[in-house]
């Protein structure tokens, strides 16, 4: 049985006319790293809220269908218990900061403190998580003094330290440079290898192609396409629907028209492009 199942999920916010999610059917295996792409307003963040229990337990509105994680139904759970299994890093890391803590260390320890983890264990877990995401040197800084990219790392760390079974990340690298982005994808991949299930909303298709197991393309609240990263990210369907593609894909697509790209699959990453043009 899949670790995450969405069955016919349709959802409408209290004040909107049209459903923001429409008939979403989705299964995700334990330890799978799934990336969600889609234009602004496609419903990506709402899908994250649905997975994390905020829809419908916080945002209310009208929902139908079922959301199941680890054999438990969201409709039969409370947000308090749901969040013990599912961790969400919000699109805007600023929204994640508790406002109750003076240092990054305390901020990251906050969730563990709330569930009563003993002091020594807490310290070790926070230090390990900070070292994993490369922010050990920020321990004594104020969460509010950080750059956007640093805040995103802190937000990610404060979720990882809780060791959720399902990790949901909403554009976690949007304010990061390429080095930070690569590190985050690397950490996420590692978590997936260790059995954590990951859903990550992202726009950076080259990194998705390199690290994710599967891509889901969302448009107007519906799944337009899903499959292996290379397959989805180089598909004509995506281009026809106005999704952004990697520069290597568009270059090779042009080259193919002139007979200069001989491989079956178009590339997404630089490595794939170099490899293909060598042939
Ligand atoms: N709290 C809310 N109340 C009403 N409508 C919302 C709310 N949040 C998002 N929406 C609407 O739902 C749609 C999808 O939004 P969202 O899930 O944020 O998309 P994405 O993350 O793909 O940009 C948009 O039309 C947006 O205006
Ligand atoms: Mg969003």
PDB file of C-alpha atoms and ligand atoms in Angstrom:
ATOM      1  CA  UNK A   1       0.000   0.000   0.000  1.00  0.00           C
ATOM      2  CA  UNK A   2       1.188   3.491  -0.791  1.00  0.00           C
ATOM      3  CA  UNK A   3       2.431   5.642   2.068  1.00  0.00           C
ATOM      4  CA  UNK A   4       0.445   8.639   0.806  1.00  0.00           C
ATOM      5  CA  UNK A   5      -2.842   8.354  -1.048  1.00  0.00           C
ATOM      6  CA  UNK A   6      -5.047  11.135  -2.324  1.00  0.00           C
ATOM      7  CA  UNK A   7      -8.305   9.861  -3.652  1.00  0.00           C
ATOM      8  CA  UNK A   8     -10.531  12.191  -5.667  1.00  0.00           C
ATOM      9  CA  UNK A   9      -9.527  15.189  -3.597  1.00  0.00           C
ATOM     10  CA  UNK A  10     -11.428  18.326  -4.496  1.00  0.00           C
ATOM     11  CA  UNK A  11     -11.109  21.436  -2.371  1.00  0.00           C
ATOM     12  CA  UNK A  12     -12.478  24.971  -2.376  1.00  0.00           C
ATOM     13  CA  UNK A  13     -11.377  27.767  -0.010  1.00  0.00           C
ATOM     14  CA  UNK A  14     -14.238  29.425   1.912  1.00  0.00           C
ATOM     15  CA  UNK A  15     -14.363  32.514  -0.295  1.00  0.00           C
ATOM     16  CA  UNK A  16     -13.427  31.187  -3.732  1.00  0.00           C
ATOM     17  CA  UNK A  17     -15.936  30.140  -6.354  1.00  0.00           C
ATOM     18  CA  UNK A  18     -13.993  27.446  -8.158  1.00  0.00           C
ATOM     19  CA  UNK A  19     -12.248  24.498  -6.541  1.00  0.00           C
ATOM     20  CA  UNK A  20      -8.507  25.083  -6.183  1.00  0.00           C
ATOM     21  CA  UNK A  21      -7.824  21.338  -6.224  1.00  0.00           C
ATOM     22  CA  UNK A  22      -9.935  19.225  -8.547  1.00  0.00           C
ATOM     23  CA  UNK A  23     -10.134  15.477  -8.462  1.00  0.00           C
ATOM     24  CA  UNK A  24      -6.580  14.874  -7.386  1.00  0.00           C
ATOM     25  CA  UNK A  25      -5.615  11.214  -7.412  1.00  0.00           C
ATOM     26  CA  UNK A  26      -2.144  10.476  -6.235  1.00  0.00           C
ATOM     27  CA  UNK A  27      -0.115   7.727  -4.634  1.00  0.00           C
ATOM     28  CA  UNK A  28       3.347   8.147  -3.185  1.00  0.00           C
ATOM     29  CA  UNK A  29       5.518   5.317  -1.926  1.00  0.00           C
ATOM     30  CA  UNK A  30       7.489   5.476   1.301  1.00  0.00           C
ATOM     31  CA  UNK A  31      10.947   6.951   0.675  1.00  0.00           C
ATOM     32  CA  UNK A  32       9.928   8.436  -2.650  1.00  0.00           C
ATOM     33  CA  UNK A  33      11.055  11.968  -3.554  1.00  0.00           C
ATOM     34  CA  UNK A  34       8.319  13.628  -5.583  1.00  0.00           C
ATOM     35  CA  UNK A  35       8.600  17.094  -7.023  1.00  0.00           C
ATOM     36  CA  UNK A  36       5.581  19.247  -7.871  1.00  0.00           C
ATOM     37  CA  UNK A  37       5.804  21.886 -10.584  1.00  0.00           C
ATOM     38  CA  UNK A  38       3.256  24.291 -11.991  1.00  0.00           C
ATOM     39  CA  UNK A  39       2.530  27.933 -12.779  1.00  0.00           C
ATOM     40  CA  UNK A  40       1.467  30.496 -10.195  1.00  0.00           C
ATOM     41  CA  UNK A  41      -1.983  29.792  -8.840  1.00  0.00           C
ATOM     42  CA  UNK A  42      -1.943  26.143  -9.967  1.00  0.00           C
ATOM     43  CA  UNK A  43      -2.698  24.991  -6.426  1.00  0.00           C
ATOM     44  CA  UNK A  44       0.776  23.799  -5.424  1.00  0.00           C
ATOM     45  CA  UNK A  45       0.727  25.435  -1.991  1.00  0.00           C
ATOM     46  CA  UNK A  46      -2.838  24.261  -1.442  1.00  0.00           C
ATOM     47  CA  UNK A  47      -1.751  20.707  -2.238  1.00  0.00           C
ATOM     48  CA  UNK A  48       0.990  21.112   0.396  1.00  0.00           C
ATOM     49  CA  UNK A  49      -1.623  22.317   2.904  1.00  0.00           C
ATOM     50  CA  UNK A  50      -3.801  19.327   2.103  1.00  0.00           C
ATOM     51  CA  UNK A  51      -0.924  16.913   2.703  1.00  0.00           C
ATOM     52  CA  UNK A  52       0.033  18.727   5.912  1.00  0.00           C
ATOM     53  CA  UNK A  53      -3.522  18.772   7.287  1.00  0.00           C
ATOM     54  CA  UNK A  54      -3.971  22.566   7.158  1.00  0.00           C
ATOM     55  CA  UNK A  55      -6.583  21.890   4.515  1.00  0.00           C
ATOM     56  CA  UNK A  56      -9.192  21.340   5.834  1.00  0.00           C
ATOM     57  CA  UNK A  57      -8.305  21.517   9.541  1.00  0.00           C
ATOM     58  CA  UNK A  58      -7.089  25.110   9.463  1.00  0.00           C
ATOM     59  CA  UNK A  59      -8.293  26.673   6.190  1.00  0.00           C
ATOM     60  CA  UNK A  60     -11.793  25.121   6.415  1.00  0.00           C
ATOM     61  CA  UNK A  61     -13.630  25.436   3.083  1.00  0.00           C
ATOM     62  CA  UNK A  62     -15.234  22.497   1.305  1.00  0.00           C
ATOM     63  CA  UNK A  63     -13.328  19.285   0.771  1.00  0.00           C
ATOM     64  CA  UNK A  64     -14.301  15.965  -0.708  1.00  0.00           C
ATOM     65  CA  UNK A  65     -12.326  12.806  -1.305  1.00  0.00           C
ATOM     66  CA  UNK A  66      -9.800  11.275   1.080  1.00  0.00           C
ATOM     67  CA  UNK A  67      -6.229  12.050   2.111  1.00  0.00           C
ATOM     68  CA  UNK A  68      -4.396   9.185   3.703  1.00  0.00           C
ATOM     69  CA  UNK A  69      -0.873   9.139   5.124  1.00  0.00           C
ATOM     70  CA  UNK A  70       0.630   6.076   6.758  1.00  0.00           C
ATOM     71  CA  UNK A  71      -2.760   4.376   6.916  1.00  0.00           C
ATOM     72  CA  UNK A  72      -4.459   7.284   8.672  1.00  0.00           C
ATOM     73  CA  UNK A  73      -7.191   9.449   7.189  1.00  0.00           C
ATOM     74  CA  UNK A  74      -6.810  13.198   7.482  1.00  0.00           C
ATOM     75  CA  UNK A  75     -10.581  13.562   7.792  1.00  0.00           C
ATOM     76  CA  UNK A  76     -10.529  11.399  10.935  1.00  0.00           C
ATOM     77  CA  UNK A  77      -7.498  13.108  12.512  1.00  0.00           C
ATOM     78  CA  UNK A  78      -6.817  16.389  14.246  1.00  0.00           C
ATOM     79  CA  UNK A  79      -4.109  18.808  13.149  1.00  0.00           C
ATOM     80  CA  UNK A  80      -2.224  18.204  16.430  1.00  0.00           C
ATOM     81  CA  UNK A  81      -1.721  14.520  15.716  1.00  0.00           C
ATOM     82  CA  UNK A  82      -1.337  14.918  11.937  1.00  0.00           C
ATOM     83  CA  UNK A  83       1.667  17.254  12.241  1.00  0.00           C
ATOM     84  CA  UNK A  84       3.578  14.662  14.255  1.00  0.00           C
ATOM     85  CA  UNK A  85       3.835  12.632  11.045  1.00  0.00           C
ATOM     86  CA  UNK A  86       3.908  15.356   8.418  1.00  0.00           C
ATOM     87  CA  UNK A  87       6.204  18.388   8.421  1.00  0.00           C
ATOM     88  CA  UNK A  88       5.573  21.376   6.155  1.00  0.00           C
ATOM     89  CA  UNK A  89       8.026  24.140   5.313  1.00  0.00           C
ATOM     90  CA  UNK A  90       5.902  27.071   4.150  1.00  0.00           C
ATOM     91  CA  UNK A  91       6.545  28.928   0.920  1.00  0.00           C
ATOM     92  CA  UNK A  92       7.472  32.077   2.834  1.00  0.00           C
ATOM     93  CA  UNK A  93      10.026  31.116   5.521  1.00  0.00           C
ATOM     94  CA  UNK A  94       9.171  34.288   7.436  1.00  0.00           C
ATOM     95  CA  UNK A  95       5.761  32.751   8.257  1.00  0.00           C
ATOM     96  CA  UNK A  96       7.514  29.817   9.832  1.00  0.00           C
ATOM     97  CA  UNK A  97       9.467  31.764  12.447  1.00  0.00           C
ATOM     98  CA  UNK A  98       7.752  31.399  15.808  1.00  0.00           C
ATOM     99  CA  UNK A  99       8.537  34.914  16.991  1.00  0.00           C
ATOM    100  CA  UNK A 100       8.977  33.431  20.453  1.00  0.00           C
ATOM    101  CA  UNK A 101      12.710  32.720  20.308  1.00  0.00           C
ATOM    102  CA  UNK A 102      15.821  34.886  20.272  1.00  0.00           C
ATOM    103  CA  UNK A 103      18.285  32.549  18.609  1.00  0.00           C
ATOM    104  CA  UNK A 104      18.291  30.175  15.667  1.00  0.00           C
ATOM    105  CA  UNK A 105      19.227  27.323  18.003  1.00  0.00           C
ATOM    106  CA  UNK A 106      16.200  27.938  20.238  1.00  0.00           C
ATOM    107  CA  UNK A 107      13.998  28.406  17.190  1.00  0.00           C
ATOM    108  CA  UNK A 108      14.957  24.998  15.851  1.00  0.00           C
ATOM    109  CA  UNK A 109      14.575  23.428  19.312  1.00  0.00           C
ATOM    110  CA  UNK A 110      11.079  24.917  19.702  1.00  0.00           C
ATOM    111  CA  UNK A 111       9.145  22.005  18.185  1.00  0.00           C
ATOM    112  CA  UNK A 112      11.038  19.411  20.223  1.00  0.00           C
ATOM    113  CA  UNK A 113      10.494  21.479  23.356  1.00  0.00           C
ATOM    114  CA  UNK A 114       6.757  21.479  22.672  1.00  0.00           C
ATOM    115  CA  UNK A 115       6.605  17.697  22.527  1.00  0.00           C
ATOM    116  CA  UNK A 116       8.706  17.397  25.676  1.00  0.00           C
ATOM    117  CA  UNK A 117      11.938  15.918  24.341  1.00  0.00           C
ATOM    118  CA  UNK A 118      14.539  15.777  27.159  1.00  0.00           C
ATOM    119  CA  UNK A 119      17.163  18.560  27.203  1.00  0.00           C
ATOM    120  CA  UNK A 120      20.235  16.461  26.279  1.00  0.00           C
ATOM    121  CA  UNK A 121      18.534  14.639  23.433  1.00  0.00           C
ATOM    122  CA  UNK A 122      17.096  17.920  22.192  1.00  0.00           C
ATOM    123  CA  UNK A 123      20.533  19.568  22.089  1.00  0.00           C
ATOM    124  CA  UNK A 124      21.999  16.664  20.144  1.00  0.00           C
ATOM    125  CA  UNK A 125      19.143  16.530  17.660  1.00  0.00           C
ATOM    126  CA  UNK A 126      19.270  20.278  17.028  1.00  0.00           C
ATOM    127  CA  UNK A 127      23.040  20.211  16.530  1.00  0.00           C
ATOM    128  CA  UNK A 128      22.832  17.240  14.169  1.00  0.00           C
ATOM    129  CA  UNK A 129      20.076  18.840  12.122  1.00  0.00           C
ATOM    130  CA  UNK A 130      21.961  22.148  11.885  1.00  0.00           C
ATOM    131  CA  UNK A 131      25.089  20.402  10.759  1.00  0.00           C
ATOM    132  CA  UNK A 132      23.111  18.460   8.138  1.00  0.00           C
ATOM    133  CA  UNK A 133      21.734  21.647   6.576  1.00  0.00           C
ATOM    134  CA  UNK A 134      24.978  23.583   7.000  1.00  0.00           C
ATOM    135  CA  UNK A 135      23.800  26.251   9.432  1.00  0.00           C
ATOM    136  CA  UNK A 136      25.788  25.413  12.583  1.00  0.00           C
ATOM    137  CA  UNK A 137      27.439  28.814  12.495  1.00  0.00           C
ATOM    138  CA  UNK A 138      24.056  30.571  12.645  1.00  0.00           C
ATOM    139  CA  UNK A 139      23.160  29.027  16.048  1.00  0.00           C
ATOM    140  CA  UNK A 140      23.416  32.241  18.077  1.00  0.00           C
ATOM    141  CA  UNK A 141      21.967  34.630  15.499  1.00  0.00           C
ATOM    142  CA  UNK A 142      18.511  36.108  15.753  1.00  0.00           C
ATOM    143  CA  UNK A 143      16.117  34.413  13.302  1.00  0.00           C
ATOM    144  CA  UNK A 144      15.108  37.888  12.144  1.00  0.00           C
ATOM    145  CA  UNK A 145      18.660  38.951  11.261  1.00  0.00           C
ATOM    146  CA  UNK A 146      19.032  36.332   8.547  1.00  0.00           C
ATOM    147  CA  UNK A 147      18.897  36.579   4.782  1.00  0.00           C
ATOM    148  CA  UNK A 148      15.964  34.960   2.980  1.00  0.00           C
ATOM    149  CA  UNK A 149      18.082  31.972   1.983  1.00  0.00           C
ATOM    150  CA  UNK A 150      19.313  31.510   5.563  1.00  0.00           C
ATOM    151  CA  UNK A 151      15.742  31.736   6.854  1.00  0.00           C
ATOM    152  CA  UNK A 152      14.787  29.021   4.398  1.00  0.00           C
ATOM    153  CA  UNK A 153      17.568  26.806   5.738  1.00  0.00           C
ATOM    154  CA  UNK A 154      16.392  27.445   9.298  1.00  0.00           C
ATOM    155  CA  UNK A 155      12.803  26.637   8.320  1.00  0.00           C
ATOM    156  CA  UNK A 156      13.921  23.382   6.676  1.00  0.00           C
ATOM    157  CA  UNK A 157      16.054  22.493   9.705  1.00  0.00           C
ATOM    158  CA  UNK A 158      13.235  23.127  12.167  1.00  0.00           C
ATOM    159  CA  UNK A 159      11.098  20.663  10.198  1.00  0.00           C
ATOM    160  CA  UNK A 160      13.839  18.050   9.746  1.00  0.00           C
ATOM    161  CA  UNK A 161      14.679  18.057  13.450  1.00  0.00           C
ATOM    162  CA  UNK A 162      11.152  16.724  14.103  1.00  0.00           C
ATOM    163  CA  UNK A 163      11.902  13.721  11.851  1.00  0.00           C
ATOM    164  CA  UNK A 164       8.535  13.666  10.063  1.00  0.00           C
ATOM    165  CA  UNK A 165       7.619  10.578   8.075  1.00  0.00           C
ATOM    166  CA  UNK A 166       6.367  12.831   5.284  1.00  0.00           C
ATOM    167  CA  UNK A 167       8.328  15.981   4.489  1.00  0.00           C
ATOM    168  CA  UNK A 168       6.479  18.656   2.494  1.00  0.00           C
ATOM    169  CA  UNK A 169       8.536  21.542   1.162  1.00  0.00           C
ATOM    170  CA  UNK A 170       6.937  24.496  -0.595  1.00  0.00           C
ATOM    171  CA  UNK A 171       9.544  26.184  -2.817  1.00  0.00           C
ATOM    172  CA  UNK A 172      12.263  25.717  -0.177  1.00  0.00           C
ATOM    173  CA  UNK A 173      15.088  27.128  -2.312  1.00  0.00           C
ATOM    174  CA  UNK A 174      13.327  30.137  -3.851  1.00  0.00           C
ATOM    175  CA  UNK A 175      15.610  32.600  -2.084  1.00  0.00           C
ATOM    176  CA  UNK A 176      18.797  30.572  -2.393  1.00  0.00           C
ATOM    177  CA  UNK A 177      21.770  30.789  -4.715  1.00  0.00           C
ATOM    178  CA  UNK A 178      22.805  27.761  -6.809  1.00  0.00           C
ATOM    179  CA  UNK A 179      25.150  26.441  -4.116  1.00  0.00           C
ATOM    180  CA  UNK A 180      22.460  26.579  -1.436  1.00  0.00           C
ATOM    181  CA  UNK A 181      19.944  25.047  -3.804  1.00  0.00           C
ATOM    182  CA  UNK A 182      22.196  22.134  -4.600  1.00  0.00           C
ATOM    183  CA  UNK A 183      22.853  21.514  -0.919  1.00  0.00           C
ATOM    184  CA  UNK A 184      19.150  21.469  -0.113  1.00  0.00           C
ATOM    185  CA  UNK A 185      18.399  19.026  -2.940  1.00  0.00           C
ATOM    186  CA  UNK A 186      21.279  16.877  -1.670  1.00  0.00           C
ATOM    187  CA  UNK A 187      19.952  16.866   1.897  1.00  0.00           C
ATOM    188  CA  UNK A 188      16.445  16.053   0.724  1.00  0.00           C
ATOM    189  CA  UNK A 189      17.721  13.197  -1.455  1.00  0.00           C
ATOM    190  CA  UNK A 190      19.622  11.828   1.543  1.00  0.00           C
ATOM    191  CA  UNK A 191      16.493  11.956   3.725  1.00  0.00           C
ATOM    192  CA  UNK A 192      14.574  10.067   1.039  1.00  0.00           C
ATOM    193  CA  UNK A 193      17.328   7.422   0.885  1.00  0.00           C
ATOM    194  CA  UNK A 194      16.860   7.016   4.634  1.00  0.00           C
ATOM    195  CA  UNK A 195      13.151   6.361   4.150  1.00  0.00           C
ATOM    196  CA  UNK A 196      11.550   9.782   4.546  1.00  0.00           C
ATOM    197  CA  UNK A 197       8.856  10.468   1.970  1.00  0.00           C
ATOM    198  CA  UNK A 198       9.275  13.860   0.318  1.00  0.00           C
ATOM    199  CA  UNK A 199       6.977  16.157  -1.629  1.00  0.00           C
ATOM    200  CA  UNK A 200       8.809  19.257  -2.820  1.00  0.00           C
ATOM    201  CA  UNK A 201       7.298  22.101  -4.797  1.00  0.00           C
ATOM    202  CA  UNK A 202      10.053  23.506  -6.998  1.00  0.00           C
ATOM    203  CA  UNK A 203      10.688  25.436 -10.196  1.00  0.00           C
ATOM    204  CA  UNK A 204      14.332  24.532 -10.693  1.00  0.00           C
ATOM    205  CA  UNK A 205      13.868  21.777 -13.240  1.00  0.00           C
ATOM    206  CA  UNK A 206      17.550  20.944 -13.705  1.00  0.00           C
ATOM    207  CA  UNK A 207      17.886  20.020 -10.042  1.00  0.00           C
ATOM    208  CA  UNK A 208      14.580  18.160 -10.099  1.00  0.00           C
ATOM    209  CA  UNK A 209      15.806  16.090 -13.032  1.00  0.00           C
ATOM    210  CA  UNK A 210      18.963  15.225 -11.150  1.00  0.00           C
ATOM    211  CA  UNK A 211      17.501  14.440  -7.744  1.00  0.00           C
ATOM    212  CA  UNK A 212      13.771  13.637  -7.773  1.00  0.00           C
ATOM    213  CA  UNK A 213      12.196  10.234  -8.410  1.00  0.00           C
ATOM    214  CA  UNK A 214       9.025  11.588  -9.961  1.00  0.00           C
ATOM    215  CA  UNK A 215       7.503  14.849 -11.148  1.00  0.00           C
ATOM    216  CA  UNK A 216       3.906  15.946 -10.896  1.00  0.00           C
ATOM    217  CA  UNK A 217       2.841  18.828 -13.122  1.00  0.00           C
ATOM    218  CA  UNK A 218      -0.105  20.713 -11.692  1.00  0.00           C
ATOM    219  CA  UNK A 219      -2.250  23.117 -13.674  1.00  0.00           C
ATOM    220  CA  UNK A 220      -5.443  24.838 -12.566  1.00  0.00           C
ATOM    221  CA  UNK A 221      -5.850  22.466  -9.671  1.00  0.00           C
ATOM    222  CA  UNK A 222      -5.490  19.319 -11.734  1.00  0.00           C
ATOM    223  CA  UNK A 223      -2.677  16.899 -12.443  1.00  0.00           C
ATOM    224  CA  UNK A 224      -1.716  17.611 -16.046  1.00  0.00           C
ATOM    225  CA  UNK A 225       0.992  14.982 -16.185  1.00  0.00           C
ATOM    226  CA  UNK A 226       3.165  12.855 -13.929  1.00  0.00           C
ATOM    227  CA  UNK A 227       6.045  10.499 -14.416  1.00  0.00           C
ATOM    228  CA  UNK A 228       9.824  10.193 -14.457  1.00  0.00           C
ATOM    229  CA  UNK A 229      11.523  13.617 -14.304  1.00  0.00           C
ATOM    230  CA  UNK A 230      13.160  13.475 -17.737  1.00  0.00           C
ATOM    231  CA  UNK A 231       9.975  12.210 -19.369  1.00  0.00           C
ATOM    232  CA  UNK A 232       7.764  14.922 -17.878  1.00  0.00           C
ATOM    233  CA  UNK A 233      10.213  17.812 -18.052  1.00  0.00           C
ATOM    234  CA  UNK A 234      10.981  17.310 -21.747  1.00  0.00           C
ATOM    235  CA  UNK A 235       7.407  16.595 -22.841  1.00  0.00           C
ATOM    236  CA  UNK A 236       5.674  18.666 -25.511  1.00  0.00           C
ATOM    237  CA  UNK A 237       2.575  18.705 -23.325  1.00  0.00           C
ATOM    238  CA  UNK A 238       4.384  20.786 -20.714  1.00  0.00           C
ATOM    239  CA  UNK A 239       5.689  23.247 -23.284  1.00  0.00           C
ATOM    240  CA  UNK A 240       2.255  23.555 -24.876  1.00  0.00           C
ATOM    241  CA  UNK A 241       0.845  24.387 -21.464  1.00  0.00           C
ATOM    242  CA  UNK A 242       3.319  27.164 -20.841  1.00  0.00           C
ATOM    243  CA  UNK A 243       5.493  25.445 -18.251  1.00  0.00           C
ATOM    244  CA  UNK A 244       9.096  26.629 -18.027  1.00  0.00           C
ATOM    245  CA  UNK A 245      11.661  24.230 -19.460  1.00  0.00           C
ATOM    246  CA  UNK A 246      15.404  23.986 -18.955  1.00  0.00           C
ATOM    247  CA  UNK A 247      17.580  25.849 -21.445  1.00  0.00           C
ATOM    248  CA  UNK A 248      19.183  22.518 -22.346  1.00  0.00           C
ATOM    249  CA  UNK A 249      15.813  21.080 -23.278  1.00  0.00           C
ATOM    250  CA  UNK A 250      14.906  24.019 -25.519  1.00  0.00           C
ATOM    251  CA  UNK A 251      18.341  24.077 -27.141  1.00  0.00           C
ATOM    252  CA  UNK A 252      18.274  20.359 -27.888  1.00  0.00           C
ATOM    253  CA  UNK A 253      14.693  20.610 -29.150  1.00  0.00           C
ATOM    254  CA  UNK A 254      15.843  23.190 -31.721  1.00  0.00           C
ATOM    255  CA  UNK A 255      18.906  21.106 -32.536  1.00  0.00           C
ATOM    256  CA  UNK A 256      16.683  18.073 -33.075  1.00  0.00           C
ATOM    257  CA  UNK A 257      14.712  19.922 -35.766  1.00  0.00           C
ATOM    258  CA  UNK A 258      17.984  20.360 -37.631  1.00  0.00           C
ATOM    259  CA  UNK A 259      19.023  16.762 -37.106  1.00  0.00           C
ATOM    260  CA  UNK A 260      21.730  17.695 -34.622  1.00  0.00           C
ATOM    261  CA  UNK A 261      20.221  15.894 -31.623  1.00  0.00           C
ATOM    262  CA  UNK A 262      20.191  12.182 -32.279  1.00  0.00           C
ATOM    263  CA  UNK A 263      19.131  10.702 -28.947  1.00  0.00           C
ATOM    264  CA  UNK A 264      15.577   9.640 -28.263  1.00  0.00           C
ATOM    265  CA  UNK A 265      15.204  11.685 -25.059  1.00  0.00           C
ATOM    266  CA  UNK A 266      15.813  15.407 -24.820  1.00  0.00           C
ATOM    267  CA  UNK A 267      18.101  16.565 -21.995  1.00  0.00           C
ATOM    268  CA  UNK A 268      17.138  18.537 -18.897  1.00  0.00           C
ATOM    269  CA  UNK A 269      20.523  18.896 -17.210  1.00  0.00           C
ATOM    270  CA  UNK A 270      23.850  20.137 -18.550  1.00  0.00           C
ATOM    271  CA  UNK A 271      25.329  16.655 -18.118  1.00  0.00           C
ATOM    272  CA  UNK A 272      22.572  15.075 -20.182  1.00  0.00           C
ATOM    273  CA  UNK A 273      23.058  17.739 -22.873  1.00  0.00           C
ATOM    274  CA  UNK A 274      26.825  17.247 -23.065  1.00  0.00           C
ATOM    275  CA  UNK A 275      26.366  13.501 -23.160  1.00  0.00           C
ATOM    276  CA  UNK A 276      23.784  13.728 -25.943  1.00  0.00           C
ATOM    277  CA  UNK A 277      25.689  16.155 -28.153  1.00  0.00           C
ATOM    278  CA  UNK A 278      28.781  13.940 -27.943  1.00  0.00           C
ATOM    279  CA  UNK A 279      26.942  11.176 -29.769  1.00  0.00           C
TER     280      UNK A 279
HETATM  281  N1  LIG B   1      -6.387  31.281   1.832  1.00  0.00           N
HETATM  282  C1  LIG B   1      -6.936  31.372   0.599  1.00  0.00           C
HETATM  283  N2  LIG B   1      -8.221  31.750   0.447  1.00  0.00           N
HETATM  284  C2  LIG B   1      -8.783  31.825  -0.787  1.00  0.00           C
HETATM  285  N3  LIG B   1      -8.144  31.527  -1.912  1.00  0.00           N
HETATM  286  C3  LIG B   1      -6.863  31.141  -1.829  1.00  0.00           C
HETATM  287  C4  LIG B   1      -6.183  31.041  -0.571  1.00  0.00           C
HETATM  288  N4  LIG B   1      -4.916  30.640  -0.806  1.00  0.00           N
HETATM  289  C5  LIG B   1      -4.813  30.496  -2.145  1.00  0.00           C
HETATM  290  N5  LIG B   1      -5.967  30.793  -2.759  1.00  0.00           N
HETATM  291  C6  LIG B   1      -6.236  30.699  -4.212  1.00  0.00           C
HETATM  292  O1  LIG B   1      -6.087  29.365  -4.622  1.00  0.00           O
HETATM  293  C7  LIG B   1      -5.443  29.281  -5.877  1.00  0.00           C
HETATM  294  C8  LIG B   1      -4.202  28.412  -5.778  1.00  0.00           C
HETATM  295  O2  LIG B   1      -3.290  29.024  -4.908  1.00  0.00           O
HETATM  296  P1  LIG B   1      -1.952  28.315  -4.448  1.00  0.00           P
HETATM  297  O3  LIG B   1      -2.261  26.983  -3.896  1.00  0.00           O
HETATM  298  O4  LIG B   1      -1.244  29.276  -3.551  1.00  0.00           O
HETATM  299  O5  LIG B   1      -1.185  28.154  -5.841  1.00  0.00           O
HETATM  300  P2  LIG B   1       0.389  28.037  -6.149  1.00  0.00           P
HETATM  301  O6  LIG B   1       1.085  27.673  -4.896  1.00  0.00           O
HETATM  302  O7  LIG B   1       0.475  26.990  -7.208  1.00  0.00           O
HETATM  303  O8  LIG B   1       0.814  29.368  -6.674  1.00  0.00           O
HETATM  304  C9  LIG B   1      -5.127  30.708  -6.300  1.00  0.00           C
HETATM  305  O9  LIG B   1      -6.128  31.116  -7.187  1.00  0.00           O
HETATM  306  C10 LIG B   1      -5.213  31.481  -5.007  1.00  0.00           C
HETATM  307  O10 LIG B   1      -5.635  32.802  -5.225  1.00  0.00           O
HETATM  308 MG1  LIG B   2       2.622  28.476  -3.835  1.00  0.00          MG
END
